[in-house]
Coordinates of C-alpha atoms in Angstrom, one line a residue:
Chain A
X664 CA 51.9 -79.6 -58.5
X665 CA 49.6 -79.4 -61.1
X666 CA 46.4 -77.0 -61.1
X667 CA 43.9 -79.9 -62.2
X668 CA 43.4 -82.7 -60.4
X669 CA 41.1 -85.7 -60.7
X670 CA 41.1 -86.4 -57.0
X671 CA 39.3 -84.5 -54.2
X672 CA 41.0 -81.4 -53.1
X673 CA 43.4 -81.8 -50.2
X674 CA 42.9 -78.6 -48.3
X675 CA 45.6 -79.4 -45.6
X676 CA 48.3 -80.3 -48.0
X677 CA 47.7 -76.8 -49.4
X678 CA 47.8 -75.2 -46.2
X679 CA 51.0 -77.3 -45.9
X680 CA 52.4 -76.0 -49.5
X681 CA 51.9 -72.4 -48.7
X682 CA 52.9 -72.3 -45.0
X683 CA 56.4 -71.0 -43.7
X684 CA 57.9 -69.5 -40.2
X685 CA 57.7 -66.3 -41.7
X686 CA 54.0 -66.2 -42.9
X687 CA 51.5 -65.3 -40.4
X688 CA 48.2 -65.6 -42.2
X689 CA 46.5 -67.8 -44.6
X690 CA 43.2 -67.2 -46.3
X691 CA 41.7 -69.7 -47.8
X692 CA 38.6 -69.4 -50.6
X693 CA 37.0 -73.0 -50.9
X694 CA 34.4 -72.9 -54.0
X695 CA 31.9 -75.8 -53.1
X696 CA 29.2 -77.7 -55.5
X697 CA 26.0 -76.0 -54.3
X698 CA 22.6 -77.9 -53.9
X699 CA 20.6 -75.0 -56.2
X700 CA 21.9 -72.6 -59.3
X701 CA 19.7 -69.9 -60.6
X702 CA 16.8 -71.2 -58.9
X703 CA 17.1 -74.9 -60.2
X704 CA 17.7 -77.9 -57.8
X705 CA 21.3 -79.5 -58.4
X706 CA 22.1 -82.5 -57.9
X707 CA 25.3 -83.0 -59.5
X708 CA 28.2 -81.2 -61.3
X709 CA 30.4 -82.6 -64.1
X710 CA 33.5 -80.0 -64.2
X711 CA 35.8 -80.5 -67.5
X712 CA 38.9 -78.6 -68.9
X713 CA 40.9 -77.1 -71.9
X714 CA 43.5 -78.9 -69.5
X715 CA 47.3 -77.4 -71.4
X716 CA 45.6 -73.8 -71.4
X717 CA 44.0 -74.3 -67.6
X718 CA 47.4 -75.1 -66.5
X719 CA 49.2 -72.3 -67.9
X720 CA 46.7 -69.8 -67.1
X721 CA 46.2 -70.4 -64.0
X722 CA 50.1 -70.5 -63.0
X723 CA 50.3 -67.0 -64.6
X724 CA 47.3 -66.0 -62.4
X725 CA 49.5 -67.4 -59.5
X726 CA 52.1 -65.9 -60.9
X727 CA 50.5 -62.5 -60.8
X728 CA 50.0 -62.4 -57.0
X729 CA 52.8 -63.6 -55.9
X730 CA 54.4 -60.4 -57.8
X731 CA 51.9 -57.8 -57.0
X732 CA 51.6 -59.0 -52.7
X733 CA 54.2 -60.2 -50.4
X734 CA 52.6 -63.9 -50.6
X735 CA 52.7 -67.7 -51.3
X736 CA 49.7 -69.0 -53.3
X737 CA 48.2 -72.5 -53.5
X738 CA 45.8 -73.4 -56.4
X739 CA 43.9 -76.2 -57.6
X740 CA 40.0 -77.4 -59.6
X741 CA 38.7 -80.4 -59.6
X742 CA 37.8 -82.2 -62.4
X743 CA 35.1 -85.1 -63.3
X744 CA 32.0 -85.5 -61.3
X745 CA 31.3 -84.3 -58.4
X746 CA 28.2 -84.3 -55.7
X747 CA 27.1 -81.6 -53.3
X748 CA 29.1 -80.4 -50.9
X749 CA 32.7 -81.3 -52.8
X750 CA 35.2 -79.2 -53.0
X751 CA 35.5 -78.2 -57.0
X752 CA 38.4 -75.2 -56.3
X753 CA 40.3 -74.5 -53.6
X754 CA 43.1 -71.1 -53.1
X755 CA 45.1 -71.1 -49.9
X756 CA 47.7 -67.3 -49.5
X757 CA 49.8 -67.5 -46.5
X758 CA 51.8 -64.2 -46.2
X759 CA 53.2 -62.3 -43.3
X760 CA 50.2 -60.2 -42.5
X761 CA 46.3 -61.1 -43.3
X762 CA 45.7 -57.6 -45.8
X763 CA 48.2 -59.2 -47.9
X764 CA 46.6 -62.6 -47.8
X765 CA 42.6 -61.8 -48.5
X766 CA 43.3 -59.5 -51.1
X767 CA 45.5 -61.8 -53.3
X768 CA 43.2 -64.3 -52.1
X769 CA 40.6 -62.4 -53.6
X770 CA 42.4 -61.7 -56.8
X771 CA 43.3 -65.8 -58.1
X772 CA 39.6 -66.5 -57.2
X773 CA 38.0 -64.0 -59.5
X774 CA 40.6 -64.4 -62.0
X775 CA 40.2 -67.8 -61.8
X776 CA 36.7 -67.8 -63.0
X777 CA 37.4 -65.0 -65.0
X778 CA 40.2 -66.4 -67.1
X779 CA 40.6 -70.5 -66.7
X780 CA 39.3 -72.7 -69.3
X781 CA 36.9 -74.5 -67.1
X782 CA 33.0 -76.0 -67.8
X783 CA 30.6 -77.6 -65.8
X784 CA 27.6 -79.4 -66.8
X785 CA 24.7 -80.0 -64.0
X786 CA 22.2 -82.2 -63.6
X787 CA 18.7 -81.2 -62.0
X788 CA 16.8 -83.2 -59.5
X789 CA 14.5 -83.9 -62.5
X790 CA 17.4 -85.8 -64.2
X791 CA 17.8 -82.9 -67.3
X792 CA 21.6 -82.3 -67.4
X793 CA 22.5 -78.6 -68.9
X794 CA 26.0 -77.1 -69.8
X795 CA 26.5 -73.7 -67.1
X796 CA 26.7 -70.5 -69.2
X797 CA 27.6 -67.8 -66.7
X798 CA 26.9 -64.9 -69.4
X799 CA 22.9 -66.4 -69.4
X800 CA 23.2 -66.8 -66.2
X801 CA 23.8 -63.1 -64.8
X802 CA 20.0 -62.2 -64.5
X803 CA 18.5 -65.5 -62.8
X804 CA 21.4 -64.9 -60.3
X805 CA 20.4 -61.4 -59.5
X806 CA 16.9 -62.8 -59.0
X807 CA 18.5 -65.3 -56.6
X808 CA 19.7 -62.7 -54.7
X809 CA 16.2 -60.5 -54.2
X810 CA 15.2 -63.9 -52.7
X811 CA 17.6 -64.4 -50.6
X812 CA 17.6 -60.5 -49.5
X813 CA 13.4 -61.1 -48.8
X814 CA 13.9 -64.9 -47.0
X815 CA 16.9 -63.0 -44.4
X816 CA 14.4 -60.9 -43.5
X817 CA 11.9 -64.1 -41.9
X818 CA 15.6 -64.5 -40.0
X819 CA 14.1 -67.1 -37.3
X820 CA 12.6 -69.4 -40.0
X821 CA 16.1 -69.4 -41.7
X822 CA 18.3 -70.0 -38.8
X823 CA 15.8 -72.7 -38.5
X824 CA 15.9 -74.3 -42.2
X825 CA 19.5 -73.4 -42.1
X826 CA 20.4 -75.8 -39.2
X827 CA 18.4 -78.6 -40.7
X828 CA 20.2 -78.3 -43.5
X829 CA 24.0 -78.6 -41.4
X830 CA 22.3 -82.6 -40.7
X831 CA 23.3 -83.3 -44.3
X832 CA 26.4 -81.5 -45.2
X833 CA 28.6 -83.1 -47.1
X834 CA 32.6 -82.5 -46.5
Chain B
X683 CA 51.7 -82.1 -116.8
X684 CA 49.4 -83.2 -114.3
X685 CA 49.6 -81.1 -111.0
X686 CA 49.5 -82.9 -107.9
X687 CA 46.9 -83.2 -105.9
X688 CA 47.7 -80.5 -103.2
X689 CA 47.3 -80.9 -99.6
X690 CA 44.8 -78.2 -98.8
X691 CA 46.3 -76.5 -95.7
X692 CA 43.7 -76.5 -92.8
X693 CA 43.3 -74.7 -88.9
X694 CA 42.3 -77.7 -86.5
X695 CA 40.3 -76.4 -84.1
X696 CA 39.4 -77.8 -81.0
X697 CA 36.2 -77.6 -79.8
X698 CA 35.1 -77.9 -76.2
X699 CA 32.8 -78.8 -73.9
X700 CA 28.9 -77.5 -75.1
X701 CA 30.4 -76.4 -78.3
X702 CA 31.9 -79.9 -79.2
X703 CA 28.1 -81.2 -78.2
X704 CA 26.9 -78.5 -80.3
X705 CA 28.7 -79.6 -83.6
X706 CA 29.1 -83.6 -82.4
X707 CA 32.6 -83.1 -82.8
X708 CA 35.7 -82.8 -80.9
X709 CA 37.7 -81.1 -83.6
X710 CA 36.8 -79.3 -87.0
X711 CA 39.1 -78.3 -89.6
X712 CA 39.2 -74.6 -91.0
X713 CA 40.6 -74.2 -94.8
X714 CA 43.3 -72.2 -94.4
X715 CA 44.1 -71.6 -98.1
X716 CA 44.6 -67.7 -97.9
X717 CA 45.3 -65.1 -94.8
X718 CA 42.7 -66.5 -92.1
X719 CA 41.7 -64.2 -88.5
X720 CA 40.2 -65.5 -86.0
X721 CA 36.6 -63.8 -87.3
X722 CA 37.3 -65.7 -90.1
X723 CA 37.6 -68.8 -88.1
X724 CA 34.4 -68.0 -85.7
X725 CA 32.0 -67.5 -89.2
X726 CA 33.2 -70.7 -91.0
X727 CA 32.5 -72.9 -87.7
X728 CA 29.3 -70.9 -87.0
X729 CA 27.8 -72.0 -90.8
X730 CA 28.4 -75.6 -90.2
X731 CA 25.3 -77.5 -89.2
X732 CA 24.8 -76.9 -85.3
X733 CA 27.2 -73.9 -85.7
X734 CA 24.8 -71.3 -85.4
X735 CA 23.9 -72.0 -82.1
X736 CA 27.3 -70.3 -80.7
X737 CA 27.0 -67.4 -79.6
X738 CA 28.5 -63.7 -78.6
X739 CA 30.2 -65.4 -75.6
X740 CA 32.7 -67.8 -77.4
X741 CA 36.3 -67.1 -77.0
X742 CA 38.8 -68.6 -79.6
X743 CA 42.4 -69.5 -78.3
X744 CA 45.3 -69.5 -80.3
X745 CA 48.5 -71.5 -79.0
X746 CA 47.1 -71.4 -75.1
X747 CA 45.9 -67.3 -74.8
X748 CA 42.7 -65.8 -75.4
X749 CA 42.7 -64.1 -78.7
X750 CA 41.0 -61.2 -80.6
X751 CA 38.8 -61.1 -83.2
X752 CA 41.4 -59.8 -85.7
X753 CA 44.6 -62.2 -85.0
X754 CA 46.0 -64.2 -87.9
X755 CA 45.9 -67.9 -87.4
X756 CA 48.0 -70.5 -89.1
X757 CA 47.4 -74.1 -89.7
X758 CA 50.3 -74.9 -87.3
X759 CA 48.9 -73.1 -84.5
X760 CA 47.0 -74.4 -81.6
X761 CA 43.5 -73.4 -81.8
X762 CA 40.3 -74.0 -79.8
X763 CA 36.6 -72.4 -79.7
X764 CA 35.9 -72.2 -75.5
X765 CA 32.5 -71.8 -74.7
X766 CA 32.0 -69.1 -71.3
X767 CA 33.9 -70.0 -68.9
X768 CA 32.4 -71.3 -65.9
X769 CA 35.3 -72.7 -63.6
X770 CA 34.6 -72.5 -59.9
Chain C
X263 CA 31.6 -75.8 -29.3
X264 CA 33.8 -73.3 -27.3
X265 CA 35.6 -70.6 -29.0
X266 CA 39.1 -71.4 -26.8
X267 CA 40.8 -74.4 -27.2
X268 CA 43.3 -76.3 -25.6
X269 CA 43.7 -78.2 -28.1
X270 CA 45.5 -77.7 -31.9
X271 CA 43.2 -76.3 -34.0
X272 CA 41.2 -78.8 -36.3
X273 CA 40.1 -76.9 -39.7
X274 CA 38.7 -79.8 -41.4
X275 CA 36.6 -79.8 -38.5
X276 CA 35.6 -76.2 -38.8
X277 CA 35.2 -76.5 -42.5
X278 CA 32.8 -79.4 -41.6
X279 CA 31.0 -77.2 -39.4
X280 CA 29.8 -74.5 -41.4
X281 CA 29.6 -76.6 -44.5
X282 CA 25.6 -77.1 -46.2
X283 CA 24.3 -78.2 -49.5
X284 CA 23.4 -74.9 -50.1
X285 CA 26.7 -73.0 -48.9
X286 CA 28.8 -72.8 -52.4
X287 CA 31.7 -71.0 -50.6
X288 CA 34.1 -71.0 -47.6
X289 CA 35.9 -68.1 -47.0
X290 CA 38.9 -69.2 -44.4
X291 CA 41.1 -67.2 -42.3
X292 CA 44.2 -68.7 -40.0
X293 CA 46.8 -66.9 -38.3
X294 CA 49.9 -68.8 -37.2
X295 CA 52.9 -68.2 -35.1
X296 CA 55.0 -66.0 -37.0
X297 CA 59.0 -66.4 -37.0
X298 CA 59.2 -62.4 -36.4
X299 CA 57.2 -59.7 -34.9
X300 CA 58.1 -55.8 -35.1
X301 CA 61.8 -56.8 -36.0
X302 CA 62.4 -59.6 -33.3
X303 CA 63.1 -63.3 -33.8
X304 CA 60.3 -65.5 -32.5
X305 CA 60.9 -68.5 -30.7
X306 CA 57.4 -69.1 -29.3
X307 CA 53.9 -67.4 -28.5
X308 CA 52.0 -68.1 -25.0
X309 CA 48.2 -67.3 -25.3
X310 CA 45.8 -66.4 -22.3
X311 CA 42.2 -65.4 -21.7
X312 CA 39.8 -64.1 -20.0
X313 CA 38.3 -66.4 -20.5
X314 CA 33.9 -66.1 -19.7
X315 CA 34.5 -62.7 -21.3
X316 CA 36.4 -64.1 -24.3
X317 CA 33.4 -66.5 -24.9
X318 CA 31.2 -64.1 -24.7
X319 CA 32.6 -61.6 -27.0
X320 CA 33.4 -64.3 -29.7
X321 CA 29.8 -65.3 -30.0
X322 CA 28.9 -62.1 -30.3
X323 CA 31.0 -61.4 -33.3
X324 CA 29.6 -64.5 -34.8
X325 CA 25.9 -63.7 -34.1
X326 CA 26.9 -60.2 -35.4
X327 CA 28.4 -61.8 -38.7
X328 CA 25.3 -64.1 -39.5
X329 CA 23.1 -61.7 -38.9
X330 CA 24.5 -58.8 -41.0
X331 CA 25.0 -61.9 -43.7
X332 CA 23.7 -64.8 -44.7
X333 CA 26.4 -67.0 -43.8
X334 CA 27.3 -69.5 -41.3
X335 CA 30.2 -69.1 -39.1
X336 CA 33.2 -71.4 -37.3
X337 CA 35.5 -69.6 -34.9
X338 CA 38.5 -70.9 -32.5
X339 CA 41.0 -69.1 -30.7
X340 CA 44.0 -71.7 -29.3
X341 CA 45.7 -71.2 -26.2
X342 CA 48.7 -72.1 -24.1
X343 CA 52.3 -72.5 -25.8
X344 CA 52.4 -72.5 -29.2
X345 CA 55.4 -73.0 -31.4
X346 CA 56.2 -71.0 -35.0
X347 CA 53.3 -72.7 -37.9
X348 CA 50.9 -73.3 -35.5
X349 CA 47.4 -72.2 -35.9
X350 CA 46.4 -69.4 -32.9
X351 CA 43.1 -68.5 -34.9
X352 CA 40.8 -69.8 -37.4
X353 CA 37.3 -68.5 -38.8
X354 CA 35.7 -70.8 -41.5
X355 CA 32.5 -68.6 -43.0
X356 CA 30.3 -70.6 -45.9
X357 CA 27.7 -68.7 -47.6
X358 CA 25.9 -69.5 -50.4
X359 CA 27.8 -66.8 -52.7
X360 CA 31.6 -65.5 -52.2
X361 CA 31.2 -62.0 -51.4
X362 CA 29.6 -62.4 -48.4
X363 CA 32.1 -65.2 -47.4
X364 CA 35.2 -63.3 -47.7
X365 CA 33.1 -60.1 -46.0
X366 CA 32.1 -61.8 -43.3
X367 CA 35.8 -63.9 -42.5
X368 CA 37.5 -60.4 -42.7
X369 CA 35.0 -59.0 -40.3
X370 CA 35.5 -61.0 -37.9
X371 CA 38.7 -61.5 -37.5
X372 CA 39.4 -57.8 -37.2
X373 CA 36.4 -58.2 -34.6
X374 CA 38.0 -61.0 -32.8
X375 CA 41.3 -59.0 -32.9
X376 CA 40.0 -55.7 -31.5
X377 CA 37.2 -57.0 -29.2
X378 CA 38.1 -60.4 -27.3
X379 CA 40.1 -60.5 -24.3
X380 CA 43.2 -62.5 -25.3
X381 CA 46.9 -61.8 -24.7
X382 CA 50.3 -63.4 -26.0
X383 CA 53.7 -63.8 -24.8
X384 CA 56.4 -63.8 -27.0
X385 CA 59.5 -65.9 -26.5
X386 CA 62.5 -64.2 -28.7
X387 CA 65.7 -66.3 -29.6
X388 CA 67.7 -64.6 -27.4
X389 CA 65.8 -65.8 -24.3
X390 CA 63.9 -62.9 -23.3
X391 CA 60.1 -62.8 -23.0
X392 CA 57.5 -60.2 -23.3
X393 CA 54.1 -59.4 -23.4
X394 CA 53.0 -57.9 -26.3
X395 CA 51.1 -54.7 -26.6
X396 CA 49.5 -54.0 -29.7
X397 CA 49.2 -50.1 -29.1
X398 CA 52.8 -49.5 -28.8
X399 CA 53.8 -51.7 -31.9
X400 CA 52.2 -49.9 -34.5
X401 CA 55.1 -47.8 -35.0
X402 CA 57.3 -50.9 -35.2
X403 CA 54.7 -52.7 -37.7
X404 CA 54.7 -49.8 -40.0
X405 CA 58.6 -49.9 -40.1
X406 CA 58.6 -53.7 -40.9
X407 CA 56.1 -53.2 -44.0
X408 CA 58.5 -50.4 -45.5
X409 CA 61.4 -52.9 -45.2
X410 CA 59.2 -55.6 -46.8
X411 CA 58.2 -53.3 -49.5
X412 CA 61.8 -52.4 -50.1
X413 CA 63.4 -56.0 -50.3
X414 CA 60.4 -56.9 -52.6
X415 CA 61.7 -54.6 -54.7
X416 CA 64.9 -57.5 -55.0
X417 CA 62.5 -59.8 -56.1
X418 CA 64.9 -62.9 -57.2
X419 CA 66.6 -62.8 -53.8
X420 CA 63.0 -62.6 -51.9
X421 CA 62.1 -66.2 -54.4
X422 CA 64.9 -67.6 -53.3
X423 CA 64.8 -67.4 -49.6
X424 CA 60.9 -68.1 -49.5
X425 CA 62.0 -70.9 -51.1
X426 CA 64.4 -71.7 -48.6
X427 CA 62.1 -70.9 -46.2
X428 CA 59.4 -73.0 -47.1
X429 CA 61.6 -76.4 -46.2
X430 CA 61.0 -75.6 -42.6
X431 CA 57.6 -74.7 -42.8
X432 CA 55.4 -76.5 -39.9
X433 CA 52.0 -77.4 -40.1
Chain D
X787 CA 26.4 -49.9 22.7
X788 CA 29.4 -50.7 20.8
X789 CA 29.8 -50.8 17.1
X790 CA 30.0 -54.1 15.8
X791 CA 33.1 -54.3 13.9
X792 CA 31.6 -53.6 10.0
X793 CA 32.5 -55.7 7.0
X794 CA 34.2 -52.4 4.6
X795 CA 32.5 -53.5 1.0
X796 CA 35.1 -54.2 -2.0
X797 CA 35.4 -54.5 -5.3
X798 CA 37.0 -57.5 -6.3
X799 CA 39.7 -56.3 -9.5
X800 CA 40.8 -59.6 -11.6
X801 CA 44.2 -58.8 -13.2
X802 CA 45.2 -60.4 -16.6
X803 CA 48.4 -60.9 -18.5
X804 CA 51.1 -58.1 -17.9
X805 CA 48.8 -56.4 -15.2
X806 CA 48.7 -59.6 -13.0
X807 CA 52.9 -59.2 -13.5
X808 CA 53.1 -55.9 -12.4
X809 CA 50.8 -56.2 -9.3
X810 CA 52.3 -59.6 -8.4
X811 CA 48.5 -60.7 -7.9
X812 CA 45.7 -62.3 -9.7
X813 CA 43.4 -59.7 -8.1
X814 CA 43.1 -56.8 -5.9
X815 CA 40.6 -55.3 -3.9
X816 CA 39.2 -52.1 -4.0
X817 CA 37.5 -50.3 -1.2
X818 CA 34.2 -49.1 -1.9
X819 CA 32.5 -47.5 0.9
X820 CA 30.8 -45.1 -1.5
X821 CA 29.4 -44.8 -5.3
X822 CA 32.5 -46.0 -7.4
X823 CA 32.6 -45.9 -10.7
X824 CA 36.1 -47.1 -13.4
X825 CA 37.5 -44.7 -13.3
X826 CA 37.5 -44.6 -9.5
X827 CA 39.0 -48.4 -9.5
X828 CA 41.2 -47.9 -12.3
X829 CA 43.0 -44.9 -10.3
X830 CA 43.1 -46.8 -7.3
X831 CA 45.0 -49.6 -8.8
X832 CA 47.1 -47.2 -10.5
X833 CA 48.3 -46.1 -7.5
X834 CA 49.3 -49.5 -5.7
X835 CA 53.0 -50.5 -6.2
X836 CA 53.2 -51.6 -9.6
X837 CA 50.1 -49.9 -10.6
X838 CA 52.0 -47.2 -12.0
X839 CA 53.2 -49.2 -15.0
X840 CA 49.4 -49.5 -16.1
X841 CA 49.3 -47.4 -19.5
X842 CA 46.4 -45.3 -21.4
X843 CA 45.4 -48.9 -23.2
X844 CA 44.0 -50.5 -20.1
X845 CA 40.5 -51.5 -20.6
X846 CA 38.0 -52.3 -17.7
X847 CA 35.1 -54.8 -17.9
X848 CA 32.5 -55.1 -16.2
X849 CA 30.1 -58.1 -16.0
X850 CA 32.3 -59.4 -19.1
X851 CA 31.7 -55.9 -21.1
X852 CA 34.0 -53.1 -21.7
X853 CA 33.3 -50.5 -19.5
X854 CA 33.4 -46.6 -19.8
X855 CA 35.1 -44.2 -17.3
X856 CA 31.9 -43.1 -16.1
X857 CA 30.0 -46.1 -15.3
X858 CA 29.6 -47.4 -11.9
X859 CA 30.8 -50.6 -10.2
X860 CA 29.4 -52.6 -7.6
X861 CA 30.8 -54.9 -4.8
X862 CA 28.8 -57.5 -6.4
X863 CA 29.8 -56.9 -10.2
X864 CA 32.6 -59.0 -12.1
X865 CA 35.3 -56.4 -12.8
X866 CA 38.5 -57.2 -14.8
X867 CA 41.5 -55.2 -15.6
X868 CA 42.3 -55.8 -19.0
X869 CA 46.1 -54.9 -20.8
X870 CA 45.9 -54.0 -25.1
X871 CA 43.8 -56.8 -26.4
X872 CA 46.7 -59.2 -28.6
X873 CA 44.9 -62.3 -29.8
X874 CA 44.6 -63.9 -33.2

């Protein structure tokens, strides 16, 4: 199976690829197109590839973890345009405990956006579009997070908001 | 005797995503005449027109891997100028 | 939605249910019957409850979860017969970051495992049943990891019979 | 006058799993005439037949909460008689 794919991500069939009698725990990291980046309102992502170097990358990353842990891994990233709430990478790790399983879990995830040749260009509720450069990126997210650190603390307001915002999930 | 006209060797490099917007192009060719890096690569593409604009954060692959500043590159070898990454 | 289920486990359904526009990652955890426990072949797993308490406890440890993070939690705990590959637990977290999807999933299931009032009932292939006891197979679990550490260490034999394995695999 | 005959207050014990084996019951009664606490019930149904069997990992709730040793217990509470917790 091939690491890029064109068509939504099929969570189950990767359970399914990863699964066997002997493995008693799968964990799953499912990256989702979120509704707001560094403070900007998204509306939708366009994710593109260095497609020859994506796919041998990321089967080394693969690779990696199925040496280092006892494990099975599942990979794939989405490609084209996607809207909120679509699935844009999805890792599933079945192994025979669940240690085994988060950590390598852990591991393709972050090496997977540390390593893959992968872009994505949003587009802004006021219709600007703009390539996504993590590296500029790093400060507006830390001020992202003192916001969401502050808003936690009004914690009935944000269950509320938060439940509203369940009406319109997208999956 | 007249010499014939030589084929000028050249590095194809790919360019992708906002670097390809940046220079309008998909690919640009490197002249390759003598002993070329990948530095050497980086500064020709960054003094073409829109070139400038790339920055500390572009990574140059050679034949599908990540390489540094100071590997040779050959006109047959695979190359590509990747802006940040950003997969996800 | 109750935390015990009759019923097999739906994770699409839990992804659905902790999924948001603003959410940009799902951290999943399932365990499955397992083929082998502390050494023993394993035919089938019976789970029971107590079950007010069990209800109890597991909102608990997700009130616990979304409180200490900002994150939205799905948990279900099957019961009744199960049969090798089937799910007996699931917890879907989404949060709008990673880290405190994967922190919050591997809270709690330890939680779940340590605090809620659930029991199983292995069937082994030679026809014998027993309850199992946690607290008396550490001993055996810690025996089992050295072997798994030493047959990774024959790491083209352990490919092939994953492989092998993998045909089998239910899900 | 004679006594009427007095109803003796118990403690109704539910028994889960591998304790509900050994007893042969889905729950016992315990007397309690006096203060009681869990301990005081847990030795109790230690020392029915069966009871013996019930190791150092057997947890009490009460009201649907773990309970210490020490605590007291009430005719009227929910008390439950838990072997090793084994989900997930």
């Amino acid at each position: 199976m091939s690491f890029l794919s064109a068509e939504a991500l099929d969570v189950n069939g990767l359970l399914a690829e990863v699964s066997a009698p002997g493995r008693g725990g799968i964990a799953v990291f499912i990256g989702l197109v979120r509704d707001h980046q560094a403070g900007r309102r998204v509306e939708r992502l366009g994710y593109s590839a260095y497609a020859p170097m994506a796919e041998l990358v990321s089967a080394e990353i693969v690779a990696e973890a199925e040496r280092r842990w006892p494990v099975r891994v599942g990979l794939r990233h989405r490609l084209g345009d996607l809207g909120i709430g679509e699935a844009a990478v999805a890792v599933a790790v079945a192994g025979a405990h669940r240690d085994e399983a988060f950590a390598a879990c852990r591991y393709v995830i972050e090496e997977v956006k540390r390593r893959v040749p992968i872009w994505k260009r949003e587009r802004y509720a006021d219709g600007t579009e703009e390539w996504v450069d993590p590296t500029r990126q790093e400060i507006a997210r830390s001020e992202e997070r003192d916001q969401e650190v502050a808003s936690s603390e009004k914690r009935g307001q944000e269950v509320a908001s938060s439940e509203k915002r369940e009406g319109s999930a997208v999956w | 005797m007249p010499a014939s006209p030589a084929v000028s060797p050249v590095i194809r490099v790919q360019l992708y995503a906002r670097f390809a917007d940046l220079l309008g192009a998909s690919h640009v060719d490197v002249p390759a005449s003598g002993p070329t890096t990948v530095a050497d690569v980086l500064a020709r593409i960054r003094s073409l027109p829109g070139g400038s604009a790339i920055g500390a954060g572009a990574l140059v692959a050679v034949n599908l891997r990540q390489a540094r500043p100071e590997q040779p590159v050959s006109p047959g070898d695979e190359v590509a100028l990747l802006p940040p990454l950003a997969g996800g």
